[in-house]
Amino acid sequence: MKRLLCALLMLVAGQLGAVDFDYRLSAVMIAKDVYAFIGKTEDFSTDNGGNIVNTAFIVAPQGVIVIDTGPSLRYGQQMRRAIAAITAKPIALVINTHHHPDHFLGNQAFADVPIAALAETRNGIAADGNAFAENLFRMSGDWMKGTEVQLPGQTLNAGVVDVAGRSLRLVALDGHTGADLVIVDATSGVVFAGDLAFNGRAPTTPHADVAHWLKALDQLEALTREAGFKVLLPGHGAPTGDAAPIRQTRAWLTWLSAAMRDAAKAGLDMNASSPICR
Ligand SMILES: [Zn+2]
């Protein structure tokens, strides 16, 4: 009897833990015609499948503008279905904010539409994309099945562009990586900050230039002081109606560089002093 009960319990536990590879993406309206899929504020795991990132889309007059595509082919496909549930308009353009894998590995699901990024982001994806995908496979497991790097085919430049009848201001900054694109949608008042701003979790810093990042944060914060600003969407964590994630990220980076400086003074090397060199 006891053995039977144990077997039953194991069966139930097994079913509860079964992964159905459904990211359960639910579009949150953050402004009129602007939606985001808010990721978990966790590290990559086989439970979350890499869904720790914010992606977004704008329903423009002539089509949909997608901002970042998530960590896997599966995420991209599910994102596309979730977009289709909101609007019947075709996807006009996909934009990758920077070359980190959780932001572009869903590109493959959008292979039939134009995908664009800053030149250095395109180069970064071409150089490191496969290694990033392999690494994410190790951390997120079978959620990644079938995922391959799909390079952005178009280059974006800083300035004001018209995409599908919507005017977007592209601001080319850097510091989190060598190229971090910020998108200002003046129509809705949304600033898409990419990974220059984190909310409620420690910023990831494998390609960071802290001095550049701090400078970029000042420029980003200035955008939130412009007339018409309504919502800041960070790359990770909840959107806000103010610059709080920028200030949070700045405080963390300031603390980090002070800690590194003190450690260097004390004669410690990078690995011993940095909490991010794992
Ligand atoms: Zn990133």
PDB file of N, CA, C and O and ligand atoms in Angstrom, residues 53 68 97-103 176-177 180 194-196 198 203-207 213 235-236, ligand 1:
ATOM      1  N   VAL A  53      13.035  38.328 -20.098  1.00  0.00           N
ATOM      2  CA  VAL A  53      13.314  39.543 -20.861  1.00  0.00           C
ATOM      3  C   VAL A  53      11.997  40.215 -21.253  1.00  0.00           C
ATOM      4  O   VAL A  53      10.975  39.551 -21.387  1.00  0.00           O
ATOM      5  N   ASP A  68      12.636  43.523 -30.107  1.00  0.00           N
ATOM      6  CA  ASP A  68      13.270  42.336 -29.537  1.00  0.00           C
ATOM      7  C   ASP A  68      12.364  41.105 -29.637  1.00  0.00           C
ATOM      8  O   ASP A  68      11.137  41.226 -29.690  1.00  0.00           O
ATOM      9  N   THR A  97      17.389  45.466 -30.074  1.00  0.00           N
ATOM     10  CA  THR A  97      17.990  46.602 -29.366  1.00  0.00           C
ATOM     11  C   THR A  97      19.495  46.428 -29.141  1.00  0.00           C
ATOM     12  O   THR A  97      20.234  47.404 -29.101  1.00  0.00           O
ATOM     13  N   HIS A  98      19.941  45.176 -28.960  1.00  0.00           N
ATOM     14  CA  HIS A  98      21.382  44.921 -28.779  1.00  0.00           C
ATOM     15  C   HIS A  98      21.652  43.436 -28.995  1.00  0.00           C
ATOM     16  O   HIS A  98      20.727  42.670 -29.258  1.00  0.00           O
ATOM     17  N   HIS A  99      22.910  43.036 -28.889  1.00  0.00           N
ATOM     18  CA  HIS A  99      23.271  41.693 -29.369  1.00  0.00           C
ATOM     19  C   HIS A  99      23.254  40.609 -28.288  1.00  0.00           C
ATOM     20  O   HIS A  99      23.894  39.575 -28.450  1.00  0.00           O
ATOM     21  N   HIS A 100      22.482  40.807 -27.229  1.00  0.00           N
ATOM     22  CA  HIS A 100      22.399  39.741 -26.220  1.00  0.00           C
ATOM     23  C   HIS A 100      21.312  38.719 -26.599  1.00  0.00           C
ATOM     24  O   HIS A 100      20.266  39.086 -27.141  1.00  0.00           O
ATOM     25  N   PRO A 101      21.596  37.430 -26.298  1.00  0.00           N
ATOM     26  CA  PRO A 101      20.790  36.339 -26.872  1.00  0.00           C
ATOM     27  C   PRO A 101      19.314  36.362 -26.490  1.00  0.00           C
ATOM     28  O   PRO A 101      18.472  35.943 -27.284  1.00  0.00           O
ATOM     29  N   ASP A 102      18.994  36.829 -25.281  1.00  0.00           N
ATOM     30  CA  ASP A 102      17.584  36.842 -24.868  1.00  0.00           C
ATOM     31  C   ASP A 102      16.791  37.902 -25.637  1.00  0.00           C
ATOM     32  O   ASP A 102      15.571  37.962 -25.540  1.00  0.00           O
ATOM     33  N   HIS A 103      17.483  38.731 -26.406  1.00  0.00           N
ATOM     34  CA  HIS A 103      16.804  39.787 -27.164  1.00  0.00           C
ATOM     35  C   HIS A 103      16.678  39.482 -28.660  1.00  0.00           C
ATOM     36  O   HIS A 103      15.930  40.145 -29.348  1.00  0.00           O
ATOM     37  N   HIS A 176      26.050  49.172 -21.976  1.00  0.00           N
ATOM     38  CA  HIS A 176      25.643  47.811 -21.586  1.00  0.00           C
ATOM     39  C   HIS A 176      26.328  46.825 -22.531  1.00  0.00           C
ATOM     40  O   HIS A 176      26.841  45.788 -22.121  1.00  0.00           O
ATOM     41  N   THR A 177      26.302  47.199 -23.841  1.00  0.00           N
ATOM     42  CA  THR A 177      27.109  46.495 -24.842  1.00  0.00           C
ATOM     43  C   THR A 177      27.763  47.584 -25.699  1.00  0.00           C
ATOM     44  O   THR A 177      27.633  48.772 -25.406  1.00  0.00           O
ATOM     45  N   ASP A 180      23.823  50.001 -27.960  1.00  0.00           N
ATOM     46  CA  ASP A 180      22.526  49.849 -27.288  1.00  0.00           C
ATOM     47  C   ASP A 180      21.551  50.853 -27.883  1.00  0.00           C
ATOM     48  O   ASP A 180      21.738  52.062 -27.755  1.00  0.00           O
ATOM     49  N   GLY A 194      15.728  49.235 -23.717  1.00  0.00           N
ATOM     50  CA  GLY A 194      16.602  48.067 -23.866  1.00  0.00           C
ATOM     51  C   GLY A 194      17.279  47.770 -22.536  1.00  0.00           C
ATOM     52  O   GLY A 194      16.765  48.125 -21.464  1.00  0.00           O
ATOM     53  N   ASP A 195      18.456  47.173 -22.593  1.00  0.00           N
ATOM     54  CA  ASP A 195      19.122  46.765 -21.351  1.00  0.00           C
ATOM     55  C   ASP A 195      19.979  47.861 -20.730  1.00  0.00           C
ATOM     56  O   ASP A 195      20.777  47.599 -19.832  1.00  0.00           O
ATOM     57  N   LEU A 196      19.818  49.096 -21.198  1.00  0.00           N
ATOM     58  CA  LEU A 196      20.490  50.178 -20.472  1.00  0.00           C
ATOM     59  C   LEU A 196      19.834  50.353 -19.111  1.00  0.00           C
ATOM     60  O   LEU A 196      20.465  50.818 -18.165  1.00  0.00           O
ATOM     61  N   PHE A 198      17.550  48.404 -16.032  1.00  0.00           N
ATOM     62  CA  PHE A 198      16.988  47.212 -15.403  1.00  0.00           C
ATOM     63  C   PHE A 198      16.105  47.667 -14.249  1.00  0.00           C
ATOM     64  O   PHE A 198      16.433  48.637 -13.568  1.00  0.00           O
ATOM     65  N   PRO A 203      21.726  44.428 -12.995  1.00  0.00           N
ATOM     66  CA  PRO A 203      22.061  44.451 -14.414  1.00  0.00           C
ATOM     67  C   PRO A 203      23.079  43.367 -14.764  1.00  0.00           C
ATOM     68  O   PRO A 203      23.926  43.021 -13.944  1.00  0.00           O
ATOM     69  N   THR A 204      22.972  42.838 -15.974  1.00  0.00           N
ATOM     70  CA  THR A 204      23.985  41.899 -16.452  1.00  0.00           C
ATOM     71  C   THR A 204      25.086  42.707 -17.137  1.00  0.00           C
ATOM     72  O   THR A 204      24.808  43.678 -17.833  1.00  0.00           O
ATOM     73  N   THR A 205      26.319  42.283 -16.912  1.00  0.00           N
ATOM     74  CA  THR A 205      27.427  43.140 -17.335  1.00  0.00           C
ATOM     75  C   THR A 205      28.551  42.429 -18.103  1.00  0.00           C
ATOM     76  O   THR A 205      29.694  42.873 -18.049  1.00  0.00           O
ATOM     77  N   PRO A 206      28.256  41.337 -18.834  1.00  0.00           N
ATOM     78  CA  PRO A 206      29.396  40.663 -19.483  1.00  0.00           C
ATOM     79  C   PRO A 206      30.098  41.506 -20.551  1.00  0.00           C
ATOM     80  O   PRO A 206      31.271  41.291 -20.820  1.00  0.00           O
ATOM     81  N   HIS A 207      29.393  42.443 -21.157  1.00  0.00           N
ATOM     82  CA  HIS A 207      30.016  43.278 -22.190  1.00  0.00           C
ATOM     83  C   HIS A 207      29.961  44.750 -21.817  1.00  0.00           C
ATOM     84  O   HIS A 207      29.934  45.619 -22.693  1.00  0.00           O
ATOM     85  N   TRP A 213      28.280  53.396 -19.923  1.00  0.00           N
ATOM     86  CA  TRP A 213      26.910  53.074 -19.502  1.00  0.00           C
ATOM     87  C   TRP A 213      26.343  54.213 -18.648  1.00  0.00           C
ATOM     88  O   TRP A 213      25.205  54.652 -18.836  1.00  0.00           O
ATOM     89  N   GLY A 235      14.712  46.809 -20.193  1.00  0.00           N
ATOM     90  CA  GLY A 235      14.928  45.506 -20.833  1.00  0.00           C
ATOM     91  C   GLY A 235      14.498  44.350 -19.949  1.00  0.00           C
ATOM     92  O   GLY A 235      14.136  43.279 -20.425  1.00  0.00           O
ATOM     93  N   HIS A 236      14.553  44.585 -18.658  1.00  0.00           N
ATOM     94  CA  HIS A 236      14.169  43.559 -17.677  1.00  0.00           C
ATOM     95  C   HIS A 236      13.453  44.249 -16.525  1.00  0.00           C
ATOM     96  O   HIS A 236      13.909  45.280 -16.037  1.00  0.00           O
TER      97      HIS A 236
HETATM   98 ZN    ZN B   1      21.458  42.606 -22.513  1.00  0.00          ZN
END
